Amino acid sequence: MGLEIRILGPWEILADGRPVRIVGRRRMGVLARLALDAGQAVHIDQILADVWGRSSVATAAKQLHIVIYKLRETLVPLGGEEIIQTIPGAYRLALDRDRVDAHLFTRLAEQARAARSQGTTATADALFRQALGLWRGPALAEVTGPWAGIAATRLEEERVAVLGDHFDLRLAAGQHHAVAAELAAYVRAHPLQERFTAQLMLALYRASRQAEALAVYQETRRVMIEELGLEPGAELRRLHQAVLVKDPALDLTTPAQEGPVSEPIVRSELPADINVFTARAAEIEWLRAALAADGGPTVTAIDGPGGIGKSALAMHVAHAVTSRFADGVSYVNLHGSTPGIAPLTPLEALRHLLRSLGLDGPAVPADPDEAAARFRSLTAKSNLLLIVDNARDARQVLPLIPAGPGCKVVITSRDPLATLDNAHHLHLGRLDDSDAAELLARVVGPDRVGAEPEAAEEIVRLCGGFPLALRIAGARLAAHPDSALSDLAVRLADATRRLDTLEYADLAVRAGIAVSHQHLREEAADRGAAHLLTLLGLLDLPTHTPAASAALAGWPVARAEAALERLLDARLLEPAGPNRYRFHDLISLYARERGAEDLPEEERRAAVRRVLHHYLATAQRADTLLNGNSTDNATRFPAEQPGEELPTVEAANAWTEGERENLLAAVHQAARDFADQTVTGLANIAHWLFSWRGWFPEMVAVGQEAMRIAAGHGDWEGQAVLGQGLGGVHQELGRFEDAVRYLEAALACWDRAGQPNQKAGTYNDLGITYAMMGRYDDALSALERAQTLTRERGRPDLESYVRNNRVHVYYRQGRHDEAVDEARHALTMAERWCDPGEVGIARDTLADAYRAGGLLAEAVKEYRQAIKIQRGLGRNVGAAVSCWWLGHTLHDLGRGEEAWASWRESLDLLREARLLTSGEVSSLMAQPLPDTPEPIKNQL
């Protein structure tokens, strides 16, 4: 018999892949106790002591005999009559130890460690992932008794140790960027685990985030002193000192370690399984069979009313079958029926899925049909499970269907989606009374349900078999352990109050959230957190930070951070990374309602404006660190808030990476709520910060929205600034005609604004675009006008930019001596007047001129200088361009091995920037002479 026992998470028994119900806590406890020693005899006295505890020996022994009989009775029809064997004074579970997930976990972990010690890191990585993937939640979560607690603690300690070993393996392989994001969550959950803290510090340090690594140490030290009265251990202190002095011993030294441990990285994006998932045995079997079928329909659609458990069923089965899909599981919530949240467009959903596959920036097409085609191409040979949750209709879903025959899709929707071709359909109905009662008991606790069986039956009847309604009823009771089930049954029996109590969509959720919010309001120390919850509801930001929350509330940062932590403790916020928080969608709706109802309009507008100008000021500070003062943004669009301190280039880069989605959301909210120059300032500064990272597609919609606001107010200066930015974005995306149209319109706007001397930058960008179009005479004419204006304004820094771009026109025209002379002059000016970033660009341009003129050795030297400068500033896309053409130069010199190394470095930088996938990198590296990568094709 294919019996499996799973205790690393919610209790589960499977026979040949099908769930087996074991009713009764003691039956569950006995079987779990035997499973912990599968294949070995467990003395009867030990079982009685563990499972029965203080019960009388005589009664307990008789009850154990009955329990064993009942367990055998359950397993006999499944072919397992000999599964529990009686031996003198003991029982033995006659089951292969690998059939118990806890023992399988131990074996896989041992094999992983052995593989690591033998140097087979890819095998070790796969084994570690397989072992950790067995965990679905806290071990023995539903088994009671001190013995279970001890066993669960031991298993959790083993899991933490294995997790730490896996992190060590991945750090040694150079996966510090990916590992840092994962470790942050574990450090938050285990603040006293110095091993996790050390690993996070090392990952951050290797990711050029030294300041954050030091901040992690200081936070750990604070917690240890406050909670234990102890300083961190000697090893962690030594690591802290090494990070402070940038000890070279912390760097990766083996080139072979700098790639991924294994390719491809398997996606695992599912939300957590529901611990109290109950019943649905027939539906589970049907869905598992549909996903296992070869050659059957790719799509399975689950439909039913809201609150019936469609998403819960999809997640539960997906967790069980994820190991069958070599490329993992992707998940996207389309918000088709989420109150107050607009459904995702197909393009927005495709962007999410393409990012999941490793694409970003210009690699993600801006056209919906092109994005869908790119998604189908990338999944054509995949073995991927895709969960499309909460779809509105078939039109929203159709572009998201992958092309590969090895892919499977599960869609949940209130709509039947009957027009989907070649799809399985499953309509989900209500639970019967027996299954509904079991669900209520699992949420509330069997003892309370057993003490009031009639009231429990009445609650089940009045909930009508809807899982969400039952869970809400159970949550209300669980939150008030002293309340009686009969009191809730009486409230539900009143038809005039039932919908208020159990309206299972947003109203029901609102009631549950309101309880937690009210608790905060009732405690004097927590009223600040309660008020912050209301204020956060005013924002459309995906995540919240202490600095932005401080601006929102007008508080010091420390107070805002304390309030955020209190909301996290109250489960009204979720962690979203180091010093970052987010709402669950439904709690966000509640907070939005409270903000609208509880706060006067003037206070709401003032709070939101403070946050928007906090982002404007901080983004301007980041821009100054990264780009110098060349953009004039802070002067042109002054901020009304001080913003966040960013002491270094590294901090500016980290802030920009972390706040990418928030900056975009801030532009949209400014356009909706204020429609003034705040929008223009935010959109323009986002353009400058995003350009160096290749994040162009999002900037089209943002720039157009800001342009509409500026035009509506007759703001010619704003239209000029935004038009120039949109021209640059379209040029980078290869849409040259659109770029020219925007740039020419911007020139006219500068005239209408009475600022013709500000047209230098626009002419400069127009010259670049003409050069990319092969219109060299037009390019030189535009650049000449730009240079004249920079001289009239006394801006040699800007003149160096113009002369730098003229170099590219000269050598494209075959004027190689002039190109080299102009490039040297531009470099001299940049070194005197400009920030280091422009010096790096100037050296790259000089290298281009040398290469075009046949001075290859000189070109190699300049490319390497340019790469060093740009990588030091975090301008990895620019460094990738320099690496690419360095590779071609080395190839022309006959230094093939060095050329391929340089091309590989360029492609790795683009992959790390999420502008290429690993598969695209491999395809390019497999070519006899690699094609220029798409993300840098439109770079001069």
CSV table of C-alpha atoms in Angstrom, one decimal, residues 353-757:
chain,number,residue,atom,x,y,z
A,353,LEU,CA,4.5,36.6,-15.0
A,354,LEU,CA,7.4,37.7,-17.2
A,355,ARG,CA,9.2,39.1,-14.1
A,356,SER,CA,8.6,35.7,-12.5
A,357,LEU,CA,10.4,34.2,-15.5
A,358,GLY,CA,13.3,36.6,-15.1
A,359,LEU,CA,12.5,39.5,-17.4
A,360,ASP,CA,12.3,43.2,-16.5
A,361,GLY,CA,12.7,46.6,-18.0
A,362,PRO,CA,12.7,46.9,-21.8
A,363,ALA,CA,12.8,43.1,-22.0
A,364,VAL,CA,9.1,43.2,-21.1
A,365,PRO,CA,7.1,44.3,-24.2
A,366,ALA,CA,4.8,47.3,-23.7
A,367,ASP,CA,2.3,45.9,-26.2
A,368,PRO,CA,-0.2,43.3,-24.7
A,369,ASP,CA,0.0,41.1,-27.8
A,370,GLU,CA,3.8,41.2,-27.9
A,371,ALA,CA,3.9,40.5,-24.1
A,372,ALA,CA,1.6,37.5,-24.5
A,373,ALA,CA,3.7,36.2,-27.4
A,374,ARG,CA,6.9,36.6,-25.3
A,375,PHE,CA,5.3,34.7,-22.4
A,376,ARG,CA,4.2,31.8,-24.8
A,377,SER,CA,7.7,31.7,-26.2
A,378,LEU,CA,9.4,31.5,-22.8
A,379,THR,CA,7.0,28.7,-21.6
A,380,ALA,CA,7.0,26.7,-24.8
A,381,LYS,CA,9.3,24.0,-23.4
A,382,SER,CA,8.5,24.5,-19.7
A,383,ASN,CA,7.0,22.1,-17.2
A,384,LEU,CA,5.3,24.8,-15.2
A,385,LEU,CA,2.2,25.0,-13.0
A,386,LEU,CA,0.4,28.4,-13.2
A,387,ILE,CA,-2.2,29.4,-10.7
A,388,VAL,CA,-4.4,32.2,-12.0
A,389,ASP,CA,-6.5,33.3,-9.0
A,390,ASN,CA,-9.6,35.4,-8.9
A,391,ALA,CA,-10.2,36.0,-12.6
A,392,ARG,CA,-13.0,38.2,-13.8
A,393,ASP,CA,-13.7,36.7,-17.2
A,394,ALA,CA,-12.2,34.7,-20.0
A,395,ARG,CA,-10.9,37.8,-21.8
A,396,GLN,CA,-8.7,38.6,-18.8
A,397,VAL,CA,-7.3,35.0,-18.8
A,398,LEU,CA,-6.8,34.1,-22.4
A,399,PRO,CA,-3.5,35.9,-22.9
A,400,LEU,CA,-2.0,34.2,-19.8
A,401,ILE,CA,-2.3,30.6,-21.1
A,402,PRO,CA,1.3,29.2,-21.6
A,403,ALA,CA,2.1,27.4,-24.8
A,404,GLY,CA,4.1,24.5,-23.6
A,405,PRO,CA,2.5,21.0,-23.5
A,406,GLY,CA,4.2,20.4,-20.2
A,407,CYS,CA,2.4,23.4,-18.6
A,408,LYS,CA,-0.8,23.2,-16.6
A,409,VAL,CA,-3.0,26.1,-15.6
A,410,VAL,CA,-5.5,26.3,-12.7
A,411,ILE,CA,-7.9,29.2,-12.8
A,412,THR,CA,-10.4,30.3,-10.1
A,413,SER,CA,-13.2,32.6,-10.9
A,414,ARG,CA,-16.8,33.4,-10.0
A,415,ASP,CA,-17.5,33.3,-13.7
A,416,PRO,CA,-17.9,29.8,-15.2
A,417,LEU,CA,-15.4,30.7,-18.0
A,418,ALA,CA,-17.4,28.5,-20.3
A,419,THR,CA,-15.8,30.0,-23.4
A,420,LEU,CA,-12.3,28.7,-22.6
A,421,ASP,CA,-11.4,26.2,-25.3
A,422,ASN,CA,-10.3,22.6,-24.3
A,423,ALA,CA,-10.6,23.3,-20.6
A,424,HIS,CA,-11.6,21.1,-17.6
A,425,HIS,CA,-14.4,22.7,-15.5
A,426,LEU,CA,-15.1,22.2,-11.9
A,427,HIS,CA,-18.1,23.9,-10.2
A,428,LEU,CA,-17.6,24.1,-6.4
A,429,GLY,CA,-20.6,23.9,-4.2
A,430,ARG,CA,-21.3,24.2,-0.5
A,431,LEU,CA,-20.0,21.8,2.2
A,432,ASP,CA,-22.4,19.2,3.6
A,433,ASP,CA,-23.2,19.4,7.3
A,434,SER,CA,-20.6,16.8,8.4
A,435,ASP,CA,-17.7,18.5,6.6
A,436,ALA,CA,-18.9,21.9,7.7
A,437,ALA,CA,-18.9,20.8,11.3
A,438,GLU,CA,-15.4,19.4,11.0
A,439,LEU,CA,-14.2,22.8,9.6
A,440,LEU,CA,-15.8,24.7,12.5
A,441,ALA,CA,-14.2,22.3,15.0
A,442,ARG,CA,-10.8,22.7,13.4
A,443,VAL,CA,-11.0,26.5,13.7
A,444,VAL,CA,-12.5,26.8,17.1
A,445,GLY,CA,-11.2,23.6,18.8
A,446,PRO,CA,-12.9,20.2,19.2
A,447,ASP,CA,-13.3,20.7,23.0
A,448,ARG,CA,-15.5,23.9,22.7
A,449,VAL,CA,-17.6,22.3,19.9
A,450,GLY,CA,-18.0,19.1,21.9
A,451,ALA,CA,-19.1,21.1,24.9
A,452,GLU,CA,-22.0,22.8,22.9
A,453,PRO,CA,-22.9,20.4,20.1
A,454,GLU,CA,-26.4,21.8,19.5
A,455,ALA,CA,-25.1,25.4,19.2
A,456,ALA,CA,-22.4,24.2,16.9
A,457,GLU,CA,-25.0,22.4,14.7
A,458,GLU,CA,-27.0,25.6,14.6
A,459,ILE,CA,-24.0,27.7,13.5
A,460,VAL,CA,-23.2,25.2,10.8
A,461,ARG,CA,-26.8,25.3,9.5
A,462,LEU,CA,-27.0,29.1,9.5
A,463,CYS,CA,-23.6,29.4,7.7
A,464,GLY,CA,-25.1,27.5,4.8
A,465,GLY,CA,-22.1,25.4,4.1
A,466,PHE,CA,-19.9,28.3,3.0
A,467,PRO,CA,-16.3,27.8,4.1
A,468,LEU,CA,-15.5,31.5,4.4
A,469,ALA,CA,-18.6,32.1,6.5
A,470,LEU,CA,-17.6,29.2,8.8
A,471,ARG,CA,-14.1,30.4,9.1
A,472,ILE,CA,-15.3,33.9,10.0
A,473,ALA,CA,-17.6,32.4,12.6
A,474,GLY,CA,-14.8,30.3,14.0
A,475,ALA,CA,-12.4,33.2,14.0
A,476,ARG,CA,-14.9,35.3,16.1
A,477,LEU,CA,-15.1,32.5,18.6
A,478,ALA,CA,-11.4,31.8,18.6
A,479,ALA,CA,-10.7,35.5,19.3
A,480,HIS,CA,-12.9,35.3,22.3
A,481,PRO,CA,-12.1,32.0,24.1
A,482,ASP,CA,-14.5,32.8,27.0
A,483,SER,CA,-17.6,33.4,24.8
A,484,ALA,CA,-20.2,30.7,24.3
A,485,LEU,CA,-21.1,29.2,20.9
A,486,SER,CA,-24.7,29.6,21.9
A,487,ASP,CA,-24.3,33.4,22.0
A,488,LEU,CA,-23.1,33.5,18.4
A,489,ALA,CA,-25.9,31.1,17.3
A,490,VAL,CA,-28.5,33.4,18.8
A,491,ARG,CA,-27.1,36.4,16.8
A,492,LEU,CA,-27.0,34.4,13.6
A,493,ALA,CA,-30.5,33.2,14.1
A,494,ASP,CA,-31.8,36.8,14.0
A,495,ALA,CA,-32.2,37.3,10.2
A,496,THR,CA,-32.0,41.0,10.5
A,497,ARG,CA,-28.5,40.7,12.0
A,498,ARG,CA,-27.1,37.7,10.2
A,499,LEU,CA,-25.7,39.6,7.2
A,500,ASP,CA,-24.0,42.0,9.5
A,501,THR,CA,-22.5,39.1,11.4
A,502,LEU,CA,-21.7,36.8,8.5
A,503,GLU,CA,-21.6,38.7,5.3
A,504,TYR,CA,-18.8,36.7,3.9
A,505,ALA,CA,-17.3,39.2,1.5
A,506,ASP,CA,-15.7,42.5,2.6
A,507,LEU,CA,-18.3,43.3,5.3
A,508,ALA,CA,-17.4,40.2,7.2
A,509,VAL,CA,-13.7,40.8,6.9
A,510,ARG,CA,-14.3,44.4,8.0
A,511,ALA,CA,-15.8,43.2,11.2
A,512,GLY,CA,-12.9,41.0,12.0
A,513,ILE,CA,-10.4,43.7,11.3
A,514,ALA,CA,-12.3,46.2,13.3
A,515,VAL,CA,-12.0,44.1,16.4
A,516,SER,CA,-8.2,44.2,16.2
A,517,HIS,CA,-8.2,47.9,15.3
A,518,GLN,CA,-10.5,48.7,18.3
A,519,HIS,CA,-8.2,46.8,20.6
A,520,LEU,CA,-5.4,49.1,19.7
A,521,ARG,CA,-7.5,52.2,20.2
A,522,GLU,CA,-8.5,51.0,23.7
A,523,GLU,CA,-4.9,50.8,24.9
A,524,ALA,CA,-3.2,54.2,25.5
A,525,ALA,CA,0.2,52.8,24.4
A,526,ASP,CA,-1.3,51.5,21.1
A,527,ARG,CA,-3.4,54.5,20.0
A,528,GLY,CA,-0.6,55.8,17.8
A,529,ALA,CA,-0.5,52.5,16.0
A,530,ALA,CA,-4.3,52.6,15.6
A,531,HIS,CA,-4.1,56.1,14.2
A,532,LEU,CA,-1.3,55.1,11.8
A,533,LEU,CA,-3.4,52.3,10.4
A,534,THR,CA,-6.0,54.9,9.5
A,535,LEU,CA,-3.4,57.1,7.9
A,536,LEU,CA,-1.8,54.3,5.9
A,537,GLY,CA,-5.2,53.6,4.4
A,538,LEU,CA,-4.9,57.0,2.6
A,539,LEU,CA,-1.9,55.8,0.5
A,540,ASP,CA,-1.9,53.7,-2.6
A,541,LEU,CA,1.6,52.5,-2.0
A,542,PRO,CA,2.4,48.7,-2.3
A,543,THR,CA,4.7,48.8,0.8
A,544,HIS,CA,5.3,51.1,3.7
A,545,THR,CA,8.6,52.1,5.4
A,546,PRO,CA,9.3,53.8,8.7
A,547,ALA,CA,10.6,56.9,7.0
A,548,ALA,CA,7.6,57.4,4.7
A,549,SER,CA,5.2,56.5,7.5
A,550,ALA,CA,6.9,59.2,9.7
A,551,ALA,CA,6.3,61.8,7.0
A,552,LEU,CA,2.7,60.6,6.7
A,553,ALA,CA,2.0,61.0,10.4
A,554,GLY,CA,4.4,63.9,11.0
A,555,TRP,CA,6.3,61.9,13.6
A,556,PRO,CA,9.9,61.0,14.3
A,557,VAL,CA,11.0,57.9,12.4
A,558,ALA,CA,11.5,55.9,15.6
A,559,ARG,CA,7.9,56.5,16.6
A,560,ALA,CA,6.6,55.5,13.2
A,561,GLU,CA,8.8,52.3,13.3
A,562,ALA,CA,7.4,51.4,16.7
A,563,ALA,CA,3.8,51.9,15.5
A,564,LEU,CA,4.5,49.7,12.4
A,565,GLU,CA,5.9,47.0,14.5
A,566,ARG,CA,2.8,47.1,16.8
A,567,LEU,CA,0.6,46.8,13.7
A,568,LEU,CA,2.7,43.8,12.6
A,569,ASP,CA,2.2,42.2,16.0
A,570,ALA,CA,-1.5,42.7,15.7
A,571,ARG,CA,-1.5,41.1,12.3
A,572,LEU,CA,-2.8,44.2,10.7
A,573,LEU,CA,0.4,44.5,8.6
A,574,GLU,CA,2.6,41.8,7.0
A,575,PRO,CA,6.5,41.9,6.7
A,576,ALA,CA,7.7,42.8,3.2
A,577,GLY,CA,11.4,42.8,3.7
A,578,PRO,CA,13.9,44.6,6.1
A,579,ASN,CA,12.2,47.7,7.5
A,580,ARG,CA,9.3,47.3,5.0
A,581,TYR,CA,5.7,46.4,5.6
A,582,ARG,CA,2.5,45.8,3.5
A,583,PHE,CA,-1.2,45.4,4.0
A,584,HIS,CA,-3.2,42.4,3.1
A,585,ASP,CA,-5.5,43.6,0.3
A,586,LEU,CA,-8.7,43.3,2.5
A,587,ILE,CA,-7.1,45.1,5.5
A,588,SER,CA,-6.0,47.8,3.1
A,589,LEU,CA,-9.6,48.3,2.1
A,590,TYR,CA,-10.7,48.5,5.8
A,591,ALA,CA,-8.0,51.1,6.5
A,592,ARG,CA,-9.0,53.1,3.4
A,593,GLU,CA,-12.6,53.2,4.7
A,594,ARG,CA,-11.5,54.3,8.1
A,595,GLY,CA,-9.3,57.0,6.7
A,596,ALA,CA,-12.2,58.4,4.6
A,597,GLU,CA,-14.6,58.3,7.5
A,598,ASP,CA,-12.5,59.2,10.5
A,599,LEU,CA,-10.2,62.0,9.2
A,600,PRO,CA,-11.2,65.5,7.9
A,601,GLU,CA,-10.4,66.1,4.3
A,602,GLU,CA,-7.9,68.8,5.1
A,603,GLU,CA,-6.0,66.4,7.3
A,604,ARG,CA,-6.1,63.7,4.7
A,605,ARG,CA,-4.7,65.9,2.0
A,606,ALA,CA,-2.0,67.3,4.2
A,607,ALA,CA,-0.9,63.8,5.2
A,608,VAL,CA,-0.8,62.4,1.7
A,609,ARG,CA,1.1,65.5,0.4
A,610,ARG,CA,3.7,65.0,3.1
A,611,VAL,CA,4.4,61.5,1.9
A,612,LEU,CA,4.5,62.5,-1.8
A,613,HIS,CA,7.0,65.3,-1.1
A,614,HIS,CA,9.0,62.9,1.2
A,615,TYR,CA,9.4,60.7,-1.9
A,616,LEU,CA,10.2,63.7,-4.1
A,617,ALA,CA,12.9,64.9,-1.7
A,618,THR,CA,14.4,61.5,-1.2
A,619,ALA,CA,14.4,60.7,-4.9
A,620,GLN,CA,16.1,64.0,-5.6
A,621,ARG,CA,18.7,63.2,-3.0
A,622,ALA,CA,19.3,59.8,-4.6
A,623,ASP,CA,19.5,61.5,-8.0
A,624,THR,CA,22.1,64.0,-6.8
A,625,LEU,CA,24.3,61.2,-5.4
A,626,LEU,CA,24.0,59.1,-8.6
A,627,ASN,CA,23.9,61.8,-11.3
A,628,GLY,CA,25.4,64.9,-9.7
A,629,ASN,CA,23.5,68.2,-10.1
A,630,SER,CA,23.0,67.8,-13.9
A,631,THR,CA,19.3,67.1,-13.8
A,632,ASP,CA,18.2,70.4,-12.1
A,633,ASN,CA,15.3,68.5,-10.6
A,634,ALA,CA,15.6,69.7,-7.1
A,635,THR,CA,15.8,73.4,-8.2
A,636,ARG,CA,13.0,73.1,-10.7
A,637,PHE,CA,10.6,71.1,-8.5
A,638,PRO,CA,11.4,72.0,-4.8
A,639,ALA,CA,10.2,69.5,-2.2
A,640,GLU,CA,8.2,70.5,0.8
A,641,GLN,CA,9.6,67.8,3.0
A,642,PRO,CA,13.2,67.0,4.0
A,643,GLY,CA,13.1,63.4,2.8
A,644,GLU,CA,15.2,60.5,4.0
A,645,GLU,CA,19.0,60.7,4.6
A,646,LEU,CA,21.0,58.8,2.0
A,647,PRO,CA,24.7,59.1,3.0
A,648,THR,CA,26.3,57.2,0.2
A,649,VAL,CA,25.9,56.1,-3.4
A,650,GLU,CA,25.3,52.6,-2.2
A,651,ALA,CA,22.4,53.8,0.0
A,652,ALA,CA,21.0,55.8,-3.0
A,653,ASN,CA,21.1,52.7,-5.2
A,654,ALA,CA,19.5,50.5,-2.4
A,655,TRP,CA,16.8,53.0,-1.8
A,656,THR,CA,15.9,53.3,-5.5
A,657,GLU,CA,15.8,49.5,-5.9
A,658,GLY,CA,13.6,49.1,-2.8
A,659,GLU,CA,11.2,52.0,-3.6
A,660,ARG,CA,10.7,51.3,-7.3
A,661,GLU,CA,7.1,50.3,-7.1
A,662,ASN,CA,6.3,53.0,-4.5
A,663,LEU,CA,7.7,55.7,-6.7
A,664,LEU,CA,5.5,54.7,-9.5
A,665,ALA,CA,2.5,54.5,-7.2
A,666,ALA,CA,3.3,57.9,-5.8
A,667,VAL,CA,3.2,59.5,-9.3
A,668,HIS,CA,-0.2,58.0,-9.9
A,669,GLN,CA,-1.6,59.1,-6.5
A,670,ALA,CA,-0.2,62.6,-7.0
A,671,ALA,CA,-2.0,62.8,-10.4
A,672,ARG,CA,-5.2,61.7,-8.8
A,673,ASP,CA,-5.1,63.7,-5.6
A,674,PHE,CA,-3.3,66.9,-6.4
A,675,ALA,CA,-2.7,67.4,-10.2
A,676,ASP,CA,0.0,70.0,-9.7
A,677,GLN,CA,3.8,70.2,-10.1
A,678,THR,CA,4.1,67.4,-7.6
A,679,VAL,CA,3.2,65.0,-10.3
A,680,THR,CA,5.7,66.5,-12.8
A,681,GLY,CA,8.5,66.5,-10.2
A,682,LEU,CA,7.9,62.9,-9.2
A,683,ALA,CA,7.5,61.6,-12.8
A,684,ASN,CA,10.7,63.5,-13.9
A,685,ILE,CA,12.9,62.3,-11.0
A,686,ALA,CA,11.6,58.7,-11.5
A,687,HIS,CA,12.7,59.0,-15.1
A,688,TRP,CA,16.3,59.9,-14.2
A,689,LEU,CA,16.5,57.2,-11.5
A,690,PHE,CA,15.0,54.5,-13.6
A,691,SER,CA,16.9,55.2,-16.8
A,692,TRP,CA,20.2,54.0,-15.5
A,693,ARG,CA,18.6,50.7,-14.6
A,694,GLY,CA,16.9,50.1,-17.9
A,695,TRP,CA,13.4,50.4,-16.4
A,696,PHE,CA,11.7,52.0,-19.3
A,697,PRO,CA,8.3,50.4,-20.1
A,698,GLU,CA,6.6,51.7,-16.9
A,699,MET,CA,7.8,55.2,-17.5
A,700,VAL,CA,5.7,55.5,-20.7
A,701,ALA,CA,2.4,55.4,-18.8
A,702,VAL,CA,3.7,57.5,-15.9
A,703,GLY,CA,5.1,60.2,-18.2
A,704,GLN,CA,1.9,60.3,-20.2
A,705,GLU,CA,-0.3,60.7,-17.1
A,706,ALA,CA,1.9,63.4,-15.8
A,707,MET,CA,1.9,65.1,-19.2
A,708,ARG,CA,-1.9,65.1,-19.2
A,709,ILE,CA,-1.9,66.9,-15.8
A,710,ALA,CA,0.6,69.5,-16.9
A,711,ALA,CA,-1.3,70.2,-20.1
A,712,GLY,CA,-4.5,70.5,-18.2
A,713,HIS,CA,-3.0,73.3,-16.1
A,714,GLY,CA,-1.2,75.0,-19.0
A,715,ASP,CA,2.2,74.1,-17.5
A,716,TRP,CA,4.5,74.5,-20.5
A,717,GLU,CA,7.6,74.0,-18.4
A,718,GLY,CA,6.3,70.8,-17.0
A,719,GLN,CA,5.2,69.6,-20.5
A,720,ALA,CA,8.7,70.4,-21.8
A,721,VAL,CA,10.5,68.4,-19.0
A,722,LEU,CA,8.1,65.5,-19.4
A,723,GLY,CA,8.2,65.5,-23.2
A,724,GLN,CA,12.0,65.3,-23.1
A,725,GLY,CA,11.8,62.4,-20.7
A,726,LEU,CA,9.2,60.6,-22.8
A,727,GLY,CA,11.4,61.2,-25.9
A,728,GLY,CA,14.4,59.6,-24.1
A,729,VAL,CA,12.3,56.6,-23.0
A,730,HIS,CA,10.9,55.9,-26.5
A,731,GLN,CA,14.4,56.2,-27.9
A,732,GLU,CA,15.7,53.6,-25.5
A,733,LEU,CA,12.8,51.3,-26.5
A,734,GLY,CA,13.7,51.7,-30.2
A,735,ARG,CA,10.6,53.8,-31.0
A,736,PHE,CA,12.6,56.5,-32.8
A,737,GLU,CA,9.7,58.2,-34.6
A,738,ASP,CA,7.8,58.6,-31.4
A,739,ALA,CA,10.9,59.9,-29.7
A,740,VAL,CA,11.4,62.6,-32.3
A,741,ARG,CA,7.7,63.6,-32.0
A,742,TYR,CA,8.0,64.0,-28.2
A,743,LEU,CA,11.3,65.8,-28.4
A,744,GLU,CA,10.2,68.3,-31.0
A,745,ALA,CA,7.0,69.0,-29.0
A,746,ALA,CA,9.2,69.6,-25.9
A,747,LEU,CA,11.2,72.2,-27.9
A,748,ALA,CA,8.0,74.0,-28.7
A,749,CYS,CA,7.0,73.9,-25.0
A,750,TRP,CA,10.2,75.4,-23.9
A,751,ASP,CA,9.5,78.3,-26.2
A,752,ARG,CA,5.9,78.6,-24.9
A,753,ALA,CA,7.3,78.6,-21.3
A,754,GLY,CA,9.6,81.5,-22.2
A,755,GLN,CA,12.7,79.4,-21.4
A,756,PRO,CA,14.4,78.8,-24.8
A,757,ASN,CA,17.8,78.6,-23.2
